[in-house]
C-alpha positions as a LaTeX table, in Angstrom:
\begin{tabular}{lrrr}
\hline
Residue & $x$ (\AA) & $y$ (\AA) & $z$ (\AA) \\
\hline
Met1 & $-18.97$ & $-0.55$ & 15.23 \\
Leu2 & $-18.28$ & 3.21 & 16.13 \\
His3 & $-21.29$ & 4.61 & 17.34 \\
Arg4 & $-20.98$ & 0.70 & 20.08 \\
Lys5 & $-17.56$ & 1.94 & 20.98 \\
Ile6 & $-18.68$ & 5.44 & 21.90 \\
Tyr7 & $-21.42$ & 4.61 & 23.98 \\
Gln8 & $-19.00$ & 2.64 & 25.52 \\
Leu9 & $-16.62$ & 4.97 & 26.65 \\
Cys10 & $-19.66$ & 7.02 & 27.68 \\
Cys11 & $-21.22$ & 4.02 & 30.22 \\
Asp12 & $-17.00$ & 4.21 & 31.25 \\
Gly13 & $-17.19$ & 7.73 & 31.90 \\
Arg14 & $-13.64$ & 7.54 & 30.81 \\
Glu15 & $-11.42$ & 11.32 & 29.27 \\
Val16 & $-10.73$ & 10.82 & 25.40 \\
Cys17 & $-9.83$ & 12.67 & 22.77 \\
Val18 & $-12.16$ & 13.49 & 19.97 \\
Phe19 & $-11.35$ & 14.52 & 16.35 \\
Leu20 & $-13.86$ & 16.55 & 14.30 \\
Arg21 & $-13.71$ & 15.48 & 10.35 \\
Asp22 & $-15.76$ & 18.54 & 9.52 \\
Gln23 & $-14.11$ & 20.76 & 12.03 \\
Gln24 & $-10.53$ & 19.49 & 11.46 \\
Arg25 & $-9.37$ & 19.71 & 14.95 \\
Trp26 & $-9.04$ & 17.72 & 18.28 \\
Ile27 & $-10.89$ & 17.91 & 20.90 \\
Glu28 & $-8.66$ & 16.99 & 23.50 \\
Arg29 & $-9.27$ & 15.79 & 27.57 \\
Thr30 & $-13.23$ & 15.45 & 26.61 \\
Arg31 & $-15.95$ & 12.58 & 28.30 \\
Ile32 & $-18.85$ & 11.97 & 26.42 \\
Ile33 & $-21.74$ & 12.27 & 28.39 \\
Asp34 & $-24.93$ & 11.17 & 26.08 \\
Ile35 & $-25.62$ & 9.97 & 22.80 \\
Glu36 & $-29.62$ & 10.39 & 21.52 \\
Gly37 & $-29.40$ & 9.24 & 18.17 \\
Asp38 & $-27.58$ & 10.41 & 16.07 \\
Leu39 & $-26.06$ & 13.26 & 18.44 \\
Val40 & $-23.14$ & 13.11 & 21.04 \\
Thr41 & $-22.73$ & 15.27 & 23.77 \\
Leu42 & $-19.07$ & 16.59 & 24.46 \\
Arg43 & $-17.80$ & 18.09 & 27.45 \\
Tyr44 & $-14.55$ & 19.07 & 27.84 \\
Glu45 & $-12.43$ & 22.46 & 29.59 \\
Thr46 & $-10.19$ & 24.55 & 28.19 \\
Glu47 & $-7.76$ & 27.16 & 29.10 \\
Glu48 & $-7.88$ & 30.29 & 27.82 \\
Glu49 & $-4.92$ & 33.39 & 30.08 \\
Asp50 & $-5.82$ & 33.46 & 33.08 \\
Glu51 & $-9.92$ & 31.68 & 32.92 \\
Ile52 & $-10.93$ & 28.11 & 33.01 \\
Cys53 & $-13.73$ & 27.20 & 30.10 \\
Ser54 & $-16.34$ & 24.40 & 30.40 \\
Trp55 & $-17.74$ & 23.63 & 27.53 \\
Glu56 & $-20.50$ & 21.12 & 26.28 \\
Glu57 & $-20.61$ & 20.27 & 22.56 \\
Met58 & $-23.29$ & 18.05 & 20.84 \\
Val59 & $-21.67$ & 17.04 & 17.67 \\
Arg60 & $-23.31$ & 14.62 & 14.90 \\
Leu61 & $-21.93$ & 11.12 & 14.92 \\
Glu62 & $-21.04$ & 11.00 & 11.65 \\
Ser63 & $-18.56$ & 13.94 & 11.92 \\
Ile64 & $-16.43$ & 12.20 & 14.27 \\
Gly65 & $-13.11$ & 10.85 & 12.59 \\
Ala66 & $-11.34$ & 9.22 & 15.58 \\
Ile67 & $-11.65$ & 8.83 & 18.93 \\
Asn68 & $-8.58$ & 7.94 & 21.20 \\
Gln69 & $-7.71$ & 7.41 & 24.97 \\
Lys70 & $-4.73$ & 7.52 & 26.80 \\
Leu71 & $-3.71$ & 3.85 & 28.42 \\
Ala72 & $-0.82$ & 5.32 & 30.58 \\
Ser73 & 1.42 & 7.94 & 31.30 \\
Val74 & 5.12 & 8.07 & 32.63 \\
Pro75 & 6.72 & 11.03 & 34.04 \\
Arg76 & 9.48 & 12.53 & 32.43 \\
Gly77 & 12.77 & 13.72 & 33.87 \\
Asn78 & 14.62 & 11.74 & 37.26 \\
Val79 & 11.92 & 10.31 & 38.94 \\
Glu80 & 12.40 & 6.36 & 40.57 \\
Pro81 & 9.81 & 4.30 & 39.12 \\
Leu82 & 7.80 & 2.41 & 41.64 \\
Met83 & 9.84 & $-0.91$ & 42.23 \\
Thr84 & 7.66 & $-4.11$ & 43.52 \\
Glu85 & 8.47 & $-3.48$ & 46.95 \\
Asp86 & 6.27 & 0.04 & 47.27 \\
Cys87 & 3.40 & $-1.35$ & 46.00 \\
Pro88 & 0.27 & $-2.55$ & 48.41 \\
Asp89 & 0.15 & $-6.33$ & 49.04 \\
Ala90 & $-3.50$ & $-6.56$ & 47.82 \\
Glu91 & $-2.18$ & $-4.80$ & 43.88 \\
Arg92 & 1.06 & $-7.12$ & 43.84 \\
Ile93 & 1.48 & $-10.56$ & 41.38 \\
Arg94 & 2.22 & $-13.29$ & 42.90 \\
Asn95 & 4.40 & $-15.94$ & 41.09 \\
Arg96 & 2.66 & $-18.87$ & 40.51 \\
Pro97 & 4.16 & $-22.14$ & 42.08 \\
Glu98 & 6.29 & $-24.43$ & 39.37 \\
Ser99 & 4.09 & $-27.07$ & 39.33 \\
Asp100 & 1.17 & $-24.54$ & 37.69 \\
Arg101 & 3.41 & $-22.89$ & 34.89 \\
Glu102 & 3.80 & $-26.13$ & 32.69 \\
\hline
\end{tabular}
């Protein structure tokens, strides 16, 4: 089951967080770029002092304990959320007529 989900996330190219059981650490904001047998290739970046480093790491499938992905985010502070009137016409949800609601 996990193998199928990892394969799906690899195909989607989504950013995920991966927990490595054997190292007891999370790799945040990573992409699963390849699966070959029981090896999963992850690509991510870290920021150390004044430089950004890119990493590519191969981990065994059985060492992956959990995967989660961000579904949405909301800015903090006094930011006005977008209202329906601010949405482009193509993205607006139209109300169904009364006859369709039953």
